[in-house]
mmCIF file of C-alpha atoms in Angstrom:
data_model
loop_
_atom_site.group_PDB
_atom_site.id
_atom_site.type_symbol
_atom_site.label_atom_id
_atom_site.label_comp_id
_atom_site.label_asym_id
_atom_site.label_seq_id
_atom_site.Cartn_x
_atom_site.Cartn_y
_atom_site.Cartn_z
ATOM 1 C CA MET A 1 31.552 -10.043 10.612
ATOM 2 C CA ASP A 2 32.863 -10.092 13.958
ATOM 3 C CA SER A 3 31.075 -12.394 16.696
ATOM 4 C CA THR A 4 31.179 -12.497 20.171
ATOM 5 C CA VAL A 5 31.024 -16.154 22.078
ATOM 6 C CA ILE A 6 29.648 -15.377 25.370
ATOM 7 C CA VAL A 7 30.365 -18.595 27.514
ATOM 8 C CA ILE A 8 27.694 -19.313 30.087
ATOM 9 C CA PRO A 9 27.830 -20.898 32.774
ATOM 10 C CA ASP A 10 25.545 -24.029 33.265
ATOM 11 C CA GLY A 11 26.225 -24.304 36.954
ATOM 12 C CA GLU A 12 28.552 -27.330 37.299
ATOM 13 C CA GLY A 13 31.704 -25.627 37.166
ATOM 14 C CA ALA A 14 31.058 -23.445 40.388
ATOM 15 C CA ALA A 15 29.943 -26.949 42.119
ATOM 16 C CA PRO A 16 33.163 -28.781 41.870
ATOM 17 C CA SER A 17 35.387 -26.543 43.750
ATOM 18 C CA LYS A 18 32.623 -26.148 46.913
ATOM 19 C CA GLU A 19 32.580 -30.127 46.328
ATOM 20 C CA LYS A 20 36.280 -29.995 47.079
ATOM 21 C CA LYS A 21 36.574 -27.917 49.696
ATOM 22 C CA LYS A 22 34.206 -29.560 51.536
ATOM 23 C CA PHE A 23 36.003 -32.881 50.626
ATOM 24 C CA ASP A 24 39.110 -31.382 52.521
ATOM 25 C CA ILE A 25 37.009 -29.924 55.296
ATOM 26 C CA ARG A 26 36.006 -33.329 55.787
ATOM 27 C CA CYS A 27 39.225 -34.400 55.289
ATOM 28 C CA GLN A 28 41.441 -32.675 57.723
ATOM 29 C CA PRO A 29 40.135 -34.946 61.093
ATOM 30 C CA ILE A 30 40.921 -38.092 58.981
ATOM 31 C CA VAL A 31 44.398 -36.024 58.255
ATOM 32 C CA SER A 32 44.485 -35.032 61.062
ATOM 33 C CA PHE A 33 44.149 -38.526 63.092
ATOM 34 C CA LEU A 34 46.345 -39.819 61.062
ATOM 35 C CA ARG A 35 49.236 -37.980 62.202
ATOM 36 C CA GLU A 36 48.791 -37.991 65.766
ATOM 37 C CA LYS A 37 48.667 -42.009 65.515
ATOM 38 C CA LYS A 38 51.885 -41.983 64.249
ATOM 39 C CA SER A 39 52.867 -40.011 66.490
ATOM 40 C CA ASN A 40 51.636 -41.558 69.109
ATOM 41 C CA ARG A 41 52.614 -44.923 68.394
ATOM 42 C CA GLN A 42 56.144 -43.355 67.776
ATOM 43 C CA SER A 43 55.860 -42.516 71.148
ATOM 44 C CA MET A 44 54.786 -45.743 72.152
ATOM 45 C CA LYS A 45 58.096 -47.244 70.534
ATOM 46 C CA LYS A 46 60.064 -44.772 72.450
ATOM 47 C CA VAL A 47 58.825 -46.139 75.787
ATOM 48 C CA ILE A 48 59.109 -49.894 74.951
ATOM 49 C CA HIS A 49 62.775 -49.190 74.048
ATOM 50 C CA SER A 50 63.212 -47.084 77.433
ATOM 51 C CA ILE A 51 61.461 -50.260 79.249
ATOM 52 C CA LYS A 52 64.011 -52.732 77.918
ATOM 53 C CA VAL A 53 67.487 -50.541 78.953
ATOM 54 C CA GLY A 54 65.573 -50.858 82.549
ATOM 55 C CA VAL A 55 65.220 -54.575 82.242
ATOM 56 C CA ALA A 56 68.486 -55.453 81.368
ATOM 57 C CA LEU A 57 70.464 -52.965 83.532
ATOM 58 C CA VAL A 58 68.698 -55.093 86.524
ATOM 59 C CA LEU A 59 69.927 -57.950 84.634
ATOM 60 C CA VAL A 60 73.126 -57.085 84.792
ATOM 61 C CA SER A 61 73.233 -55.622 88.409
ATOM 62 C CA LEU A 62 72.116 -59.295 89.516
ATOM 63 C CA LEU A 63 76.106 -59.650 88.547
ATOM 64 C CA TYR A 64 76.756 -57.449 92.107
ATOM 65 C CA LEU A 65 73.563 -58.562 93.913
ATOM 66 C CA LEU A 66 73.501 -62.516 93.665
ATOM 67 C CA ASP A 67 76.542 -63.633 95.864
ATOM 68 C CA PRO A 68 77.491 -66.351 93.814
ATOM 69 C CA MET A 69 77.312 -64.553 91.004
ATOM 70 C CA TYR A 70 79.403 -62.480 92.628
ATOM 71 C CA LYS A 71 82.142 -64.408 93.710
ATOM 72 C CA GLN A 72 82.224 -65.573 90.156
ATOM 73 C CA VAL A 73 83.099 -62.141 88.132
ATOM 74 C CA GLY A 74 84.333 -60.292 91.761
ATOM 75 C CA GLU A 75 85.230 -56.316 90.562
ATOM 76 C CA ASN A 76 85.069 -56.384 86.707
ATOM 77 C CA ALA A 77 80.633 -56.899 87.165
ATOM 78 C CA MET A 78 80.993 -53.027 86.218
ATOM 79 C CA TRP A 79 82.185 -53.599 82.231
ATOM 80 C CA ALA A 80 79.213 -55.962 82.360
ATOM 81 C CA ILE A 81 77.021 -52.716 83.166
ATOM 82 C CA MET A 82 78.947 -50.510 81.017
ATOM 83 C CA THR A 83 78.393 -52.894 77.887
ATOM 84 C CA VAL A 84 74.878 -52.555 78.422
ATOM 85 C CA VAL A 85 74.554 -48.409 78.450
ATOM 86 C CA VAL A 86 77.368 -48.453 75.685
ATOM 87 C CA ILE A 87 75.666 -50.947 72.803
ATOM 88 C CA PHE A 88 71.877 -50.869 74.021
ATOM 89 C CA GLU A 89 70.596 -48.714 70.831
ATOM 90 C CA PHE A 90 67.016 -47.991 70.205
ATOM 91 C CA PHE A 91 66.640 -50.251 66.972
ATOM 92 C CA ALA A 92 67.860 -53.655 66.823
ATOM 93 C CA GLY A 93 70.134 -53.086 64.388
ATOM 94 C CA ALA A 94 72.304 -50.628 65.796
ATOM 95 C CA THR A 95 72.224 -52.796 69.131
ATOM 96 C CA LEU A 96 74.095 -55.895 67.170
ATOM 97 C CA SER A 97 76.082 -53.281 65.623
ATOM 98 C CA LYS A 98 78.410 -51.703 68.342
ATOM 99 C CA GLY A 99 78.071 -54.940 70.588
ATOM 100 C CA LEU A 100 79.730 -56.850 67.959
ATOM 101 C CA ASN A 101 81.969 -53.628 67.140
ATOM 102 C CA ARG A 102 83.190 -53.476 71.061
ATOM 103 C CA GLY A 103 83.467 -57.388 71.047
ATOM 104 C CA ILE A 104 85.266 -57.222 67.768
ATOM 105 C CA GLY A 105 87.821 -54.288 69.197
ATOM 106 C CA THR A 106 88.068 -55.991 72.353
ATOM 107 C CA VAL A 107 89.487 -59.317 71.746
ATOM 108 C CA LEU A 108 91.637 -57.690 69.097
ATOM 109 C CA GLY A 109 92.770 -54.931 70.953
ATOM 110 C CA GLY A 110 93.025 -57.176 74.024
ATOM 111 C CA GLY A 111 94.570 -59.673 72.168
ATOM 112 C CA LEU A 112 97.142 -58.095 70.322
ATOM 113 C CA GLY A 113 97.621 -56.074 73.769
ATOM 114 C CA CYS A 114 98.910 -59.496 75.009
ATOM 115 C CA SER A 115 101.132 -60.243 72.388
ATOM 116 C CA ALA A 116 103.139 -56.602 72.825
ATOM 117 C CA ALA A 117 103.168 -57.101 76.720
ATOM 118 C CA ALA A 118 104.241 -60.169 76.232
ATOM 119 C CA PHE A 119 107.044 -59.857 74.232
ATOM 120 C CA ALA A 120 108.145 -56.603 76.332
ATOM 121 C CA GLN A 121 108.406 -58.746 78.679
ATOM 122 C CA ALA A 122 110.864 -61.091 77.482
ATOM 123 C CA ILE A 123 113.042 -57.892 76.580
ATOM 124 C CA GLY A 124 113.024 -57.112 79.628
ATOM 125 C CA GLY A 125 115.273 -53.397 81.486
ATOM 126 C CA ILE A 126 115.047 -50.543 79.258
ATOM 127 C CA GLY A 127 113.941 -52.245 76.311
ATOM 128 C CA ARG A 128 110.497 -52.773 78.066
ATOM 129 C CA ALA A 129 109.765 -49.572 77.932
ATOM 130 C CA ILE A 130 111.204 -48.608 74.412
ATOM 131 C CA VAL A 131 108.243 -51.932 72.996
ATOM 132 C CA VAL A 132 105.731 -50.376 74.173
ATOM 133 C CA GLY A 133 106.180 -47.391 73.262
ATOM 134 C CA ILE A 134 106.576 -48.187 69.890
ATOM 135 C CA ALA A 135 103.390 -50.761 69.693
ATOM 136 C CA VAL A 136 101.129 -47.667 71.576
ATOM 137 C CA PHE A 137 102.459 -45.847 69.108
ATOM 138 C CA ILE A 138 102.353 -47.849 65.242
ATOM 139 C CA PHE A 139 99.019 -49.597 66.591
ATOM 140 C CA GLY A 140 97.349 -46.498 67.775
ATOM 141 C CA ALA A 141 98.620 -44.114 64.618
ATOM 142 C CA ALA A 142 97.452 -47.274 62.145
ATOM 143 C CA ALA A 143 93.959 -47.573 63.963
ATOM 144 C CA THR A 144 93.145 -43.909 64.213
ATOM 145 C CA TYR A 145 94.302 -44.028 60.517
ATOM 146 C CA THR A 146 91.933 -46.418 59.172
ATOM 147 C CA ARG A 147 88.946 -44.657 61.144
ATOM 148 C CA GLN A 148 89.371 -41.619 58.382
ATOM 149 C CA VAL A 149 88.330 -44.346 55.647
ATOM 150 C CA PRO A 150 84.906 -44.056 54.731
ATOM 151 C CA ASN A 151 83.745 -47.139 53.983
ATOM 152 C CA ILE A 152 85.156 -48.197 57.724
ATOM 153 C CA LYS A 153 84.166 -44.818 59.872
ATOM 154 C CA LYS A 154 80.725 -45.989 58.716
ATOM 155 C CA LYS A 155 80.714 -49.375 60.108
ATOM 156 C CA TYR A 156 84.155 -50.013 62.396
ATOM 157 C CA ASP A 157 84.784 -46.699 63.717
ATOM 158 C CA TYR A 158 83.015 -47.592 67.370
ATOM 159 C CA GLY A 159 85.401 -50.969 67.299
ATOM 160 C CA ALA A 160 88.224 -48.841 66.179
ATOM 161 C CA ILE A 161 87.313 -46.853 69.449
ATOM 162 C CA ILE A 162 87.345 -50.014 71.745
ATOM 163 C CA PHE A 163 90.912 -51.434 69.966
ATOM 164 C CA ILE A 164 92.712 -48.250 70.745
ATOM 165 C CA LEU A 165 91.206 -48.505 73.992
ATOM 166 C CA THR A 166 91.242 -52.002 75.046
ATOM 167 C CA PHE A 167 94.951 -51.958 73.425
ATOM 168 C CA ASN A 168 96.552 -49.359 75.664
ATOM 169 C CA LEU A 169 94.423 -50.131 78.721
ATOM 170 C CA VAL A 170 96.762 -53.492 78.689
ATOM 171 C CA VAL A 171 99.804 -53.317 76.469
ATOM 172 C CA VAL A 172 100.944 -49.803 79.501
ATOM 173 C CA SER A 173 99.765 -51.470 81.900
ATOM 174 C CA GLY A 174 102.383 -52.384 85.053
ATOM 175 C CA LEU A 175 101.341 -56.293 85.398
ATOM 176 C CA ARG A 176 103.294 -59.338 84.628
ATOM 177 C CA VAL A 177 101.743 -61.380 81.718
ATOM 178 C CA GLU A 178 99.872 -64.049 83.363
ATOM 179 C CA GLN A 179 97.711 -61.125 85.557
ATOM 180 C CA VAL A 180 97.747 -59.597 82.194
ATOM 181 C CA MET A 181 95.990 -62.478 80.066
ATOM 182 C CA GLU A 182 93.419 -63.324 83.404
ATOM 183 C CA LEU A 183 92.237 -60.068 83.151
ATOM 184 C CA ALA A 184 91.979 -59.777 79.682
ATOM 185 C CA ARG A 185 89.860 -63.010 79.993
ATOM 186 C CA ASP A 186 87.647 -61.853 82.940
ATOM 187 C CA ARG A 187 86.648 -58.915 81.414
ATOM 188 C CA LEU A 188 85.921 -60.152 77.536
ATOM 189 C CA SER A 189 83.520 -63.052 79.847
ATOM 190 C CA THR A 190 81.906 -59.947 81.366
ATOM 191 C CA ILE A 191 81.361 -57.842 78.563
ATOM 192 C CA LEU A 192 79.969 -60.315 76.144
ATOM 193 C CA MET A 193 77.785 -60.912 79.518
ATOM 194 C CA GLY A 194 76.195 -57.664 78.526
ATOM 195 C CA PHE A 195 76.087 -58.097 75.357
ATOM 196 C CA ALA A 196 73.973 -61.372 75.544
ATOM 197 C CA ILE A 197 71.732 -59.357 77.719
ATOM 198 C CA CYS A 198 71.312 -56.064 75.468
ATOM 199 C CA ILE A 199 71.000 -58.790 72.476
ATOM 200 C CA PHE A 200 68.716 -61.603 74.039
ATOM 201 C CA ILE A 201 66.224 -57.947 74.512
ATOM 202 C CA SER A 202 66.607 -55.914 71.898
ATOM 203 C CA LEU A 203 66.643 -59.175 69.244
ATOM 204 C CA LEU A 204 63.889 -61.008 70.926
ATOM 205 C CA VAL A 205 60.959 -58.497 73.212
ATOM 206 C CA PHE A 206 58.997 -56.401 71.567
ATOM 207 C CA PRO A 207 62.508 -55.911 69.134
ATOM 208 C CA ILE A 208 62.390 -52.041 66.901
ATOM 209 C CA TRP A 209 63.987 -53.123 63.509
ATOM 210 C CA ALA A 210 65.935 -49.835 61.592
ATOM 211 C CA SER A 211 64.778 -51.517 58.570
ATOM 212 C CA ASP A 212 61.042 -51.351 59.422
ATOM 213 C CA GLU A 213 61.895 -47.691 60.327
ATOM 214 C CA LEU A 214 63.257 -46.773 57.283
ATOM 215 C CA HIS A 215 60.547 -48.718 54.388
ATOM 216 C CA ASP A 216 58.035 -46.566 56.425
ATOM 217 C CA SER A 217 60.372 -43.363 56.156
ATOM 218 C CA LEU A 218 61.030 -44.077 52.575
ATOM 219 C CA VAL A 219 56.677 -44.448 51.554
ATOM 220 C CA SER A 220 55.811 -41.609 53.509
ATOM 221 C CA ARG A 221 57.848 -39.113 51.707
ATOM 222 C CA PHE A 222 56.042 -40.148 48.217
ATOM 223 C CA GLU A 223 52.663 -38.707 49.909
ATOM 224 C CA ASP A 224 54.330 -36.033 51.397
ATOM 225 C CA LEU A 225 55.578 -34.670 47.802
ATOM 226 C CA ALA A 226 52.473 -35.507 46.079
ATOM 227 C CA ARG A 227 50.855 -33.004 48.719
ATOM 228 C CA SER A 228 53.005 -30.596 47.805
ATOM 229 C CA LEU A 229 52.322 -30.906 44.072
ATOM 230 C CA GLU A 230 48.538 -29.907 44.841
ATOM 231 C CA GLY A 231 48.834 -27.444 47.628
ATOM 232 C CA PHE A 232 51.108 -25.837 44.914
ATOM 233 C CA SER A 233 48.236 -26.297 42.629
ATOM 234 C CA GLU A 234 45.725 -25.161 44.779
ATOM 235 C CA GLU A 235 47.782 -21.627 45.830
ATOM 236 C CA TYR A 236 48.322 -21.385 42.172
ATOM 237 C CA PHE A 237 45.382 -21.510 40.259
ATOM 238 C CA GLU A 238 43.503 -20.137 43.152
ATOM 239 C CA ASN A 239 42.970 -16.209 44.830
ATOM 240 C CA VAL A 240 45.141 -17.226 48.173
ATOM 241 C CA ASN A 241 44.123 -14.683 50.522
ATOM 242 C CA GLU A 242 46.101 -13.753 53.611
ATOM 243 C CA LYS A 243 44.308 -16.669 55.853
ATOM 244 C CA GLU A 244 44.947 -18.867 53.094
ATOM 245 C CA LYS A 245 48.701 -18.769 53.119
ATOM 246 C CA LYS A 246 48.621 -21.129 55.817
ATOM 247 C CA SER A 247 48.855 -24.040 53.137
ATOM 248 C CA SER A 248 52.128 -22.036 51.675
ATOM 249 C CA VAL A 249 54.306 -22.962 54.898
ATOM 250 C CA ASN A 250 52.201 -26.150 54.189
ATOM 251 C CA PHE A 251 53.927 -27.406 50.373
ATOM 252 C CA SER A 252 57.443 -26.313 51.609
ATOM 253 C CA SER A 253 57.573 -27.473 55.062
ATOM 254 C CA ASN A 254 56.582 -30.877 53.360
ATOM 255 C CA CYS A 255 59.320 -30.669 50.899
ATOM 256 C CA LYS A 256 62.370 -29.211 53.544
ATOM 257 C CA SER A 257 61.410 -32.955 55.624
ATOM 258 C CA VAL A 258 62.372 -34.701 52.406
ATOM 259 C CA LEU A 259 65.424 -32.975 51.949
ATOM 260 C CA ASN A 260 66.455 -33.114 55.205
ATOM 261 C CA SER A 261 66.024 -37.165 55.328
ATOM 262 C CA LYS A 262 69.846 -38.023 54.033
ATOM 263 C CA THR A 263 71.308 -38.064 56.868
ATOM 264 C CA LYS A 264 68.634 -40.251 58.673
ATOM 265 C CA ASP A 265 68.512 -42.503 55.484
ATOM 266 C CA GLU A 266 72.196 -43.419 55.310
ATOM 267 C CA SER A 267 72.560 -44.462 59.313
ATOM 268 C CA LEU A 268 69.639 -46.624 58.895
ATOM 269 C CA VAL A 269 70.725 -48.054 55.803
ATOM 270 C CA ASN A 270 73.918 -49.029 58.333
ATOM 271 C CA PHE A 271 71.391 -50.455 60.869
ATOM 272 C CA ALA A 272 69.365 -52.145 58.554
ATOM 273 C CA ARG A 273 72.436 -53.994 57.263
ATOM 274 C CA TRP A 274 72.963 -55.256 60.615
ATOM 275 C CA GLU A 275 69.894 -57.236 61.334
ATOM 276 C CA PRO A 276 68.962 -60.406 60.436
ATOM 277 C CA TRP A 277 66.331 -61.714 58.764
ATOM 278 C CA HIS A 278 62.764 -60.833 59.612
ATOM 279 C CA GLY A 279 59.081 -59.644 58.638
ATOM 280 C CA LYS A 280 59.653 -59.417 55.253
ATOM 281 C CA PHE A 281 62.973 -58.139 54.394
ATOM 282 C CA GLY A 282 65.658 -61.111 53.917
ATOM 283 C CA PHE A 283 69.996 -61.662 54.102
ATOM 284 C CA SER A 284 71.190 -59.302 51.210
ATOM 285 C CA TYR A 285 68.041 -57.151 50.815
ATOM 286 C CA PRO A 286 69.051 -54.399 48.764
ATOM 287 C CA TRP A 287 69.183 -51.687 50.842
ATOM 288 C CA GLY A 288 71.574 -49.496 48.973
ATOM 289 C CA LYS A 289 68.442 -48.843 46.026
ATOM 290 C CA TYR A 290 67.316 -47.239 49.355
ATOM 291 C CA LEU A 291 69.560 -44.768 49.252
ATOM 292 C CA LYS A 292 69.541 -44.014 45.677
ATOM 293 C CA ILE A 293 65.676 -44.009 46.054
ATOM 294 C CA GLY A 294 65.824 -40.940 48.423
ATOM 295 C CA GLU A 295 68.870 -39.235 46.466
ATOM 296 C CA ASP A 296 66.045 -39.045 43.543
ATOM 297 C CA LEU A 297 63.343 -37.981 45.923
ATOM 298 C CA ARG A 298 65.566 -35.572 47.071
ATOM 299 C CA ASP A 299 65.752 -34.211 43.399
ATOM 300 C CA LEU A 300 62.035 -33.829 42.335
ATOM 301 C CA ALA A 301 61.565 -32.256 46.013
ATOM 302 C CA THR A 302 64.058 -29.250 44.944
ATOM 303 C CA THR A 303 62.068 -29.075 41.326
ATOM 304 C CA ILE A 304 59.064 -28.650 43.477
ATOM 305 C CA LEU A 305 60.136 -26.597 45.824
ATOM 306 C CA SER A 306 61.409 -24.510 42.991
ATOM 307 C CA LEU A 307 57.830 -24.056 41.825
ATOM 308 C CA LYS A 308 57.378 -21.699 45.065
ATOM 309 C CA GLY A 309 59.127 -18.974 42.766
ATOM 310 C CA CYS A 310 55.875 -19.164 40.299
ATOM 311 C CA LEU A 311 53.463 -17.636 43.546
ATOM 312 C CA SER A 312 55.612 -14.762 43.960
ATOM 313 C CA SER A 313 58.281 -13.800 40.867
ATOM 314 C CA PRO A 314 57.135 -10.404 39.664
ATOM 315 C CA THR A 315 56.584 -12.405 35.741
ATOM 316 C CA GLN A 316 54.037 -14.524 37.397
ATOM 317 C CA SER A 317 50.987 -15.449 34.758
ATOM 318 C CA SER A 318 48.139 -12.702 35.609
ATOM 319 C CA LYS A 319 45.433 -14.122 37.060
ATOM 320 C CA ALA A 320 43.328 -14.626 33.442
ATOM 321 C CA LEU A 321 45.855 -16.614 31.793
ATOM 322 C CA ARG A 322 45.754 -18.491 34.735
ATOM 323 C CA GLN A 323 41.886 -19.197 34.432
ATOM 324 C CA SER A 324 42.356 -19.992 31.788
ATOM 325 C CA VAL A 325 44.556 -23.561 31.151
ATOM 326 C CA LYS A 326 43.354 -23.788 34.639
ATOM 327 C CA GLU A 327 41.402 -27.565 34.095
ATOM 328 C CA PRO A 328 44.253 -28.598 31.916
ATOM 329 C CA CYS A 329 47.161 -28.625 34.362
ATOM 330 C CA GLU A 330 44.867 -28.832 37.632
ATOM 331 C CA ALA A 331 44.172 -32.751 36.215
ATOM 332 C CA ILE A 332 48.658 -32.997 35.475
ATOM 333 C CA VAL A 333 49.202 -32.202 38.718
ATOM 334 C CA SER A 334 46.578 -34.523 39.425
ATOM 335 C CA SER A 335 48.487 -36.716 37.137
ATOM 336 C CA LEU A 336 51.727 -36.371 38.521
ATOM 337 C CA ALA A 337 50.896 -36.871 41.924
ATOM 338 C CA TRP A 338 48.646 -40.416 41.266
ATOM 339 C CA THR A 339 51.979 -41.065 39.993
ATOM 340 C CA LEU A 340 53.516 -40.707 43.062
ATOM 341 C CA ARG A 341 51.577 -42.064 45.381
ATOM 342 C CA GLU A 342 50.877 -45.259 42.762
ATOM 343 C CA VAL A 343 54.884 -45.467 43.558
ATOM 344 C CA GLY A 344 54.991 -45.433 46.779
ATOM 345 C CA GLU A 345 52.585 -47.774 46.868
ATOM 346 C CA SER A 346 54.242 -50.331 45.108
ATOM 347 C CA ILE A 347 56.865 -50.431 47.769
ATOM 348 C CA THR A 348 54.697 -49.784 51.055
ATOM 349 C CA LYS A 349 53.390 -53.743 49.406
ATOM 350 C CA MET A 350 56.192 -54.831 47.628
ATOM 351 C CA ARG A 351 54.499 -54.991 44.888
ATOM 352 C CA LYS A 352 56.594 -54.789 41.345
ATOM 353 C CA CYS A 353 56.684 -52.037 39.862
ATOM 354 C CA ARG A 354 54.831 -51.618 36.584
ATOM 355 C CA SER A 355 57.073 -48.402 35.829
ATOM 356 C CA GLU A 356 57.043 -49.986 31.643
ATOM 357 C CA GLU A 357 53.275 -50.191 31.751
ATOM 358 C CA MET A 358 51.618 -47.880 33.473
ATOM 359 C CA ILE A 359 53.995 -45.378 34.739
ATOM 360 C CA VAL A 360 55.906 -44.489 31.575
ATOM 361 C CA PRO A 361 52.939 -44.069 29.800
ATOM 362 C CA LYS A 362 51.325 -42.152 31.893
ATOM 363 C CA LEU A 363 53.947 -39.345 31.738
ATOM 364 C CA LYS A 364 54.218 -39.169 28.257
ATOM 365 C CA SER A 365 50.898 -38.640 27.710
ATOM 366 C CA VAL A 366 50.552 -36.438 30.594
ATOM 367 C CA ARG A 367 54.538 -33.890 28.822
ATOM 368 C CA GLN A 368 52.263 -34.048 25.724
ATOM 369 C CA GLU A 369 49.514 -32.458 26.993
ATOM 370 C CA LEU A 370 52.290 -30.010 28.775
ATOM 371 C CA SER A 371 53.521 -29.250 25.318
ATOM 372 C CA LEU A 372 49.460 -28.479 24.101
ATOM 373 C CA LEU A 373 49.937 -25.727 27.420
ATOM 374 C CA LEU A 374 52.477 -23.609 25.219
ATOM 375 C CA THR A 375 51.119 -23.589 21.338
ATOM 376 C CA PRO A 376 48.975 -19.954 20.303
ATOM 377 C CA SER A 377 46.022 -21.776 20.304
ATOM 378 C CA THR A 378 46.222 -22.069 23.973
ATOM 379 C CA LEU A 379 48.324 -18.783 25.183
ATOM 380 C CA GLY A 380 47.414 -16.629 22.194
ATOM 381 C CA THR A 381 48.596 -13.262 21.965
ATOM 382 C CA ASN A 382 49.714 -14.348 25.779
ATOM 383 C CA LEU A 383 52.884 -16.077 24.193
ATOM 384 C CA GLU A 384 55.531 -13.588 23.320
ATOM 385 C CA THR A 385 54.587 -11.720 26.875
ATOM 386 C CA THR A 386 55.819 -11.373 30.749
ATOM 387 C CA ASP A 387 52.333 -13.454 31.087
ATOM 388 C CA GLY A 388 53.403 -16.179 28.760
ATOM 389 C CA LEU A 389 56.893 -16.626 29.904
ATOM 390 C CA GLY A 390 55.884 -17.009 33.459
ATOM 391 C CA PHE A 391 53.666 -19.975 31.701
ATOM 392 C CA ALA A 392 56.271 -20.649 30.052
ATOM 393 C CA SER A 393 58.457 -21.380 33.575
ATOM 394 C CA LEU A 394 55.949 -23.632 35.599
ATOM 395 C CA VAL A 395 55.706 -26.225 32.168
ATOM 396 C CA TYR A 396 59.226 -26.325 32.515
ATOM 397 C CA SER A 397 59.376 -27.269 35.769
ATOM 398 C CA LEU A 398 56.743 -29.323 35.081
ATOM 399 C CA MET A 399 58.135 -30.959 31.875
ATOM 400 C CA GLU A 400 61.610 -31.057 34.723
ATOM 401 C CA MET A 401 59.756 -33.497 37.454
ATOM 402 C CA ILE A 402 58.410 -35.745 34.697
ATOM 403 C CA GLU A 403 61.923 -36.524 33.754
ATOM 404 C CA LYS A 404 62.943 -37.384 37.387
ATOM 405 C CA MET A 405 59.513 -39.685 37.899
ATOM 406 C CA GLU A 406 60.681 -41.260 35.415
ATOM 407 C CA GLU A 407 63.739 -42.260 36.347
ATOM 408 C CA LEU A 408 62.936 -42.418 39.987
ATOM 409 C CA ALA A 409 60.055 -45.463 38.738
ATOM 410 C CA LYS A 410 62.835 -47.493 36.925
ATOM 411 C CA GLU A 411 64.690 -47.364 40.224
ATOM 412 C CA VAL A 412 61.731 -48.350 42.134
ATOM 413 C CA GLU A 413 61.165 -51.004 40.145
ATOM 414 C CA GLN A 414 64.805 -52.283 40.359
ATOM 415 C CA LEU A 415 64.380 -52.785 43.251
ATOM 416 C CA GLY A 416 61.163 -54.747 43.776
ATOM 417 C CA GLU A 417 63.184 -57.523 40.845
ATOM 418 C CA LEU A 418 66.301 -56.926 43.374
ATOM 419 C CA GLY A 419 64.230 -57.098 46.693
ATOM 420 C CA GLY A 420 62.223 -60.147 45.359
ATOM 421 C CA PHE A 421 58.369 -57.995 45.454
ATOM 422 C CA HIS A 422 55.693 -59.884 44.771
ATOM 423 C CA LYS A 423 53.900 -59.364 40.806
ATOM 424 C CA ASN A 424 50.922 -57.511 40.291
ATOM 425 C CA SER A 425 47.373 -59.543 41.369
#
């Protein structure tokens, strides 16, 4: 005889949803405060940088304002001012990079320009113009070609530009060799003065490190992706009305911000490599690993963003099917979000990631739970219907996400080994 089982709620089913909404409402002011605090911190850095540039310009202007100094450098003082304006950047590593590039380009361009000018003077006559023309063509073309090499363009492009400029200014000038040498010496000395002022203020007065910005930016993306997963879960398993579609925008915007982080990462890594030993970052720190982890995070963001198709697909699962698998799926998404936060926290605290001990076993158990959701005992008659097809697409995306998280955890573990992260207490 067939029997019907009626499930009578015991009052506990509705409580977690209400409590969760209350918790979310209570947490909104905290989240807003943290975002505002982060924005204020960035604004304060901009103010500090502006003040530092102003102080540097005042100091370098003393070469003009004070008569004893002006008598020593003369009109060449403008090169010190130009150096401060051109090389003083927001991050200390960027300032150091442009300063060294400018110095190296000036020395090489000035030295080779003086040599070419001396050789042209020795020949004299019409041969002088021919030698100058050949030298300008050869060194200009060679330096321009060198700028197109990817590795040189990333680190030394500015130095190559300064080399071309200095070489042409020196070799094409119609001055005698003695005057060229004297002019190059005076200009180089004033450039070094401007460079010294920039480096002193940038590195020693409230320094703004590119390495800290890169570190914090990378860590924040783990939290962004974790919140994106939780946002998707809320939208997928709850009845979404018109007033609640705001969370969909946040769910997508967090992923898109991660996807658009490649250019920022590359520039910050380039600047961080120029910075001296400071704080928790020593020499030969594995900044290249940050690029690889950032790439893995962007791959993961792509997969999370693809889940949005499950919300608008014509083959999406029915509400009845969603409710039947809501509890296990929410537990799985919660585990994935926890994994992202745990891996991100290991980078924040510079603590070795326990991928083999804790992360990988956790993900394996999540994979097993996912595989159980596609069995006939769970889906019943929906297994071969449109509902089952839509839900299978969701499960496949989550499976793919787990694989990428395993790779991500291994990369973070390697970062801990190369970066000298401390062991877990």
